[in-house]
Amino acid sequence: AGALLGLAVPFIGWLLLCKSSAHFGHADPHPGNFRWCAATRELWVLDWGSSVRLSHERRRALCTMILLVAEGAEARPVGEAAVSFGLRGRDPGQLAGLVRGML
């Protein structure tokens, strides 16, 4: 499961943070929203009904938070990144647990 998490979290981060001039990203990454075409070797990402627009600052904070979770960082840095993203809480450890549970 740990190896799968190490692969899935960065991929989810990429989906959320895919670059565009509008800061637009997919916000519902699950297996049903992906189709692989072996003939063309293309990955299709479906169902853009759930999407997110982020400012540069929030995009960077989210990217940092996802990277820290993927690397198995201690609770305090994950919690601090969560606060930078805009989450609020009294205890960085609790915020880190919340973030890890969502990712």
JSON list of C-alpha atoms in Angstrom, two decimals:
[
{"chain": "A", "resi": 1, "resn": "ALA", "atom": "CA", "xyz": [0.00, 0.00, 0.00]},
{"chain": "A", "resi": 2, "resn": "GLY", "atom": "CA", "xyz": [2.88, 2.38, 0.76]},
{"chain": "A", "resi": 3, "resn": "ALA", "atom": "CA", "xyz": [4.32, 1.95, -2.73]},
{"chain": "A", "resi": 4, "resn": "LEU", "atom": "CA", "xyz": [0.91, 2.61, -4.26]},
{"chain": "A", "resi": 5, "resn": "LEU", "atom": "CA", "xyz": [0.52, 5.75, -2.14]},
{"chain": "A", "resi": 6, "resn": "GLY", "atom": "CA", "xyz": [3.94, 6.90, -3.31]},
{"chain": "A", "resi": 7, "resn": "LEU", "atom": "CA", "xyz": [2.75, 6.66, -6.91]},
{"chain": "A", "resi": 8, "resn": "ALA", "atom": "CA", "xyz": [-0.83, 7.83, -6.47]},
{"chain": "A", "resi": 9, "resn": "VAL", "atom": "CA", "xyz": [-0.24, 10.99, -4.43]},
{"chain": "A", "resi": 10, "resn": "PRO", "atom": "CA", "xyz": [2.08, 12.68, -6.97]},
{"chain": "A", "resi": 11, "resn": "PHE", "atom": "CA", "xyz": [-0.30, 11.70, -9.78]},
{"chain": "A", "resi": 12, "resn": "ILE", "atom": "CA", "xyz": [-3.26, 13.18, -7.92]},
{"chain": "A", "resi": 13, "resn": "GLY", "atom": "CA", "xyz": [-1.18, 16.29, -7.35]},
{"chain": "A", "resi": 14, "resn": "TRP", "atom": "CA", "xyz": [-0.46, 16.53, -11.05]},
{"chain": "A", "resi": 15, "resn": "LEU", "atom": "CA", "xyz": [-4.16, 16.26, -11.86]},
{"chain": "A", "resi": 16, "resn": "LEU", "atom": "CA", "xyz": [-5.05, 19.00, -9.40]},
{"chain": "A", "resi": 17, "resn": "LEU", "atom": "CA", "xyz": [-2.25, 21.24, -10.53]},
{"chain": "A", "resi": 18, "resn": "CYS", "atom": "CA", "xyz": [-2.12, 20.65, -14.27]},
{"chain": "A", "resi": 19, "resn": "LYS", "atom": "CA", "xyz": [-0.88, 23.84, -15.80]},
{"chain": "A", "resi": 20, "resn": "SER", "atom": "CA", "xyz": [-3.04, 26.17, -17.78]},
{"chain": "A", "resi": 21, "resn": "SER", "atom": "CA", "xyz": [-3.31, 29.90, -18.10]},
{"chain": "A", "resi": 22, "resn": "ALA", "atom": "CA", "xyz": [-6.56, 29.80, -16.10]},
{"chain": "A", "resi": 23, "resn": "HIS", "atom": "CA", "xyz": [-5.06, 27.84, -13.16]},
{"chain": "A", "resi": 24, "resn": "PHE", "atom": "CA", "xyz": [-7.68, 25.19, -13.88]},
{"chain": "A", "resi": 25, "resn": "GLY", "atom": "CA", "xyz": [-7.31, 21.62, -12.64]},
{"chain": "A", "resi": 26, "resn": "HIS", "atom": "CA", "xyz": [-9.23, 18.35, -12.27]},
{"chain": "A", "resi": 27, "resn": "ALA", "atom": "CA", "xyz": [-10.63, 17.84, -8.76]},
{"chain": "A", "resi": 28, "resn": "ASP", "atom": "CA", "xyz": [-12.16, 14.34, -8.95]},
{"chain": "A", "resi": 29, "resn": "PRO", "atom": "CA", "xyz": [-9.35, 11.90, -9.75]},
{"chain": "A", "resi": 30, "resn": "HIS", "atom": "CA", "xyz": [-10.56, 8.30, -9.38]},
{"chain": "A", "resi": 31, "resn": "PRO", "atom": "CA", "xyz": [-10.14, 5.22, -11.60]},
{"chain": "A", "resi": 32, "resn": "GLY", "atom": "CA", "xyz": [-13.49, 5.75, -13.32]},
{"chain": "A", "resi": 33, "resn": "ASN", "atom": "CA", "xyz": [-12.32, 9.11, -14.66]},
{"chain": "A", "resi": 34, "resn": "PHE", "atom": "CA", "xyz": [-9.34, 7.68, -16.58]},
{"chain": "A", "resi": 35, "resn": "ARG", "atom": "CA", "xyz": [-9.24, 5.78, -19.85]},
{"chain": "A", "resi": 36, "resn": "TRP", "atom": "CA", "xyz": [-6.05, 4.43, -21.38]},
{"chain": "A", "resi": 37, "resn": "CYS", "atom": "CA", "xyz": [-5.95, 4.04, -25.16]},
{"chain": "A", "resi": 38, "resn": "ALA", "atom": "CA", "xyz": [-3.29, 1.41, -25.87]},
{"chain": "A", "resi": 39, "resn": "ALA", "atom": "CA", "xyz": [-3.41, 2.04, -29.63]},
{"chain": "A", "resi": 40, "resn": "THR", "atom": "CA", "xyz": [-2.44, 5.71, -29.31]},
{"chain": "A", "resi": 41, "resn": "ARG", "atom": "CA", "xyz": [-0.74, 5.40, -25.89]},
{"chain": "A", "resi": 42, "resn": "GLU", "atom": "CA", "xyz": [-2.85, 8.27, -24.57]},
{"chain": "A", "resi": 43, "resn": "LEU", "atom": "CA", "xyz": [-4.41, 8.73, -21.16]},
{"chain": "A", "resi": 44, "resn": "TRP", "atom": "CA", "xyz": [-7.84, 10.35, -21.31]},
{"chain": "A", "resi": 45, "resn": "VAL", "atom": "CA", "xyz": [-8.96, 12.26, -18.23]},
{"chain": "A", "resi": 46, "resn": "LEU", "atom": "CA", "xyz": [-12.77, 12.34, -18.11]},
{"chain": "A", "resi": 47, "resn": "ASP", "atom": "CA", "xyz": [-15.45, 14.22, -16.17]},
{"chain": "A", "resi": 48, "resn": "TRP", "atom": "CA", "xyz": [-14.17, 17.74, -15.72]},
{"chain": "A", "resi": 49, "resn": "GLY", "atom": "CA", "xyz": [-17.39, 18.69, -13.91]},
{"chain": "A", "resi": 50, "resn": "SER", "atom": "CA", "xyz": [-15.43, 18.80, -10.66]},
{"chain": "A", "resi": 51, "resn": "SER", "atom": "CA", "xyz": [-12.65, 21.26, -11.19]},
{"chain": "A", "resi": 52, "resn": "VAL", "atom": "CA", "xyz": [-10.76, 23.87, -9.25]},
{"chain": "A", "resi": 53, "resn": "ARG", "atom": "CA", "xyz": [-9.25, 27.27, -9.98]},
{"chain": "A", "resi": 54, "resn": "LEU", "atom": "CA", "xyz": [-6.35, 28.28, -7.78]},
{"chain": "A", "resi": 55, "resn": "SER", "atom": "CA", "xyz": [-4.24, 31.39, -7.53]},
{"chain": "A", "resi": 56, "resn": "HIS", "atom": "CA", "xyz": [-0.51, 30.94, -8.02]},
{"chain": "A", "resi": 57, "resn": "GLU", "atom": "CA", "xyz": [0.06, 31.14, -4.24]},
{"chain": "A", "resi": 58, "resn": "ARG", "atom": "CA", "xyz": [-2.59, 28.55, -3.35]},
{"chain": "A", "resi": 59, "resn": "ARG", "atom": "CA", "xyz": [-1.42, 26.28, -6.18]},
{"chain": "A", "resi": 60, "resn": "ARG", "atom": "CA", "xyz": [2.13, 26.42, -4.81]},
{"chain": "A", "resi": 61, "resn": "ALA", "atom": "CA", "xyz": [0.94, 25.75, -1.24]},
{"chain": "A", "resi": 62, "resn": "LEU", "atom": "CA", "xyz": [-1.13, 22.76, -2.40]},
{"chain": "A", "resi": 63, "resn": "CYS", "atom": "CA", "xyz": [1.78, 21.41, -4.40]},
{"chain": "A", "resi": 64, "resn": "THR", "atom": "CA", "xyz": [4.05, 21.69, -1.34]},
{"chain": "A", "resi": 65, "resn": "MET", "atom": "CA", "xyz": [1.46, 19.99, 0.86]},
{"chain": "A", "resi": 66, "resn": "ILE", "atom": "CA", "xyz": [1.06, 17.07, -1.58]},
{"chain": "A", "resi": 67, "resn": "LEU", "atom": "CA", "xyz": [4.83, 16.69, -1.93]},
{"chain": "A", "resi": 68, "resn": "LEU", "atom": "CA", "xyz": [5.29, 16.62, 1.84]},
{"chain": "A", "resi": 69, "resn": "VAL", "atom": "CA", "xyz": [2.61, 13.94, 2.24]},
{"chain": "A", "resi": 70, "resn": "ALA", "atom": "CA", "xyz": [4.11, 11.87, -0.60]},
{"chain": "A", "resi": 71, "resn": "GLU", "atom": "CA", "xyz": [7.54, 12.06, 1.04]},
{"chain": "A", "resi": 72, "resn": "GLY", "atom": "CA", "xyz": [6.18, 11.03, 4.44]},
{"chain": "A", "resi": 73, "resn": "ALA", "atom": "CA", "xyz": [7.15, 14.30, 6.13]},
{"chain": "A", "resi": 74, "resn": "GLU", "atom": "CA", "xyz": [6.59, 14.94, 9.83]},
{"chain": "A", "resi": 75, "resn": "ALA", "atom": "CA", "xyz": [3.25, 16.38, 10.93]},
{"chain": "A", "resi": 76, "resn": "ARG", "atom": "CA", "xyz": [4.44, 19.95, 11.59]},
{"chain": "A", "resi": 77, "resn": "PRO", "atom": "CA", "xyz": [5.60, 20.78, 8.01]},
{"chain": "A", "resi": 78, "resn": "VAL", "atom": "CA", "xyz": [2.47, 19.17, 6.54]},
{"chain": "A", "resi": 79, "resn": "GLY", "atom": "CA", "xyz": [0.30, 21.16, 8.95]},
{"chain": "A", "resi": 80, "resn": "GLU", "atom": "CA", "xyz": [2.14, 24.39, 8.14]},
{"chain": "A", "resi": 81, "resn": "ALA", "atom": "CA", "xyz": [1.67, 23.78, 4.41]},
{"chain": "A", "resi": 82, "resn": "ALA", "atom": "CA", "xyz": [-2.03, 23.16, 5.07]},
{"chain": "A", "resi": 83, "resn": "VAL", "atom": "CA", "xyz": [-2.27, 26.54, 6.83]},
{"chain": "A", "resi": 84, "resn": "SER", "atom": "CA", "xyz": [-0.48, 28.19, 3.87]},
{"chain": "A", "resi": 85, "resn": "PHE", "atom": "CA", "xyz": [-3.07, 26.61, 1.58]},
{"chain": "A", "resi": 86, "resn": "GLY", "atom": "CA", "xyz": [-5.89, 28.05, 3.68]},
{"chain": "A", "resi": 87, "resn": "LEU", "atom": "CA", "xyz": [-6.91, 25.29, 6.09]},
{"chain": "A", "resi": 88, "resn": "ARG", "atom": "CA", "xyz": [-7.47, 26.37, 9.67]},
{"chain": "A", "resi": 89, "resn": "GLY", "atom": "CA", "xyz": [-6.95, 24.48, 12.91]},
{"chain": "A", "resi": 90, "resn": "ARG", "atom": "CA", "xyz": [-5.34, 24.76, 16.32]},
{"chain": "A", "resi": 91, "resn": "ASP", "atom": "CA", "xyz": [-2.96, 21.84, 16.01]},
{"chain": "A", "resi": 92, "resn": "PRO", "atom": "CA", "xyz": [-0.63, 21.24, 13.02]},
{"chain": "A", "resi": 93, "resn": "GLY", "atom": "CA", "xyz": [-0.67, 17.52, 13.83]},
{"chain": "A", "resi": 94, "resn": "GLN", "atom": "CA", "xyz": [-4.45, 17.36, 13.46]},
{"chain": "A", "resi": 95, "resn": "LEU", "atom": "CA", "xyz": [-4.29, 19.30, 10.19]},
{"chain": "A", "resi": 96, "resn": "ALA", "atom": "CA", "xyz": [-1.60, 16.91, 8.94]},
{"chain": "A", "resi": 97, "resn": "GLY", "atom": "CA", "xyz": [-3.83, 13.94, 9.81]},
{"chain": "A", "resi": 98, "resn": "LEU", "atom": "CA", "xyz": [-6.75, 15.53, 7.99]},
{"chain": "A", "resi": 99, "resn": "VAL", "atom": "CA", "xyz": [-4.65, 16.22, 4.89]},
{"chain": "A", "resi": 100, "resn": "ARG", "atom": "CA", "xyz": [-3.17, 12.71, 4.84]},
{"chain": "A", "resi": 101, "resn": "GLY", "atom": "CA", "xyz": [-6.69, 11.26, 5.13]},
{"chain": "A", "resi": 102, "resn": "MET", "atom": "CA", "xyz": [-7.88, 13.27, 2.14]},
{"chain": "A", "resi": 103, "resn": "LEU", "atom": "CA", "xyz": [-4.93, 12.30, -0.03]}
]
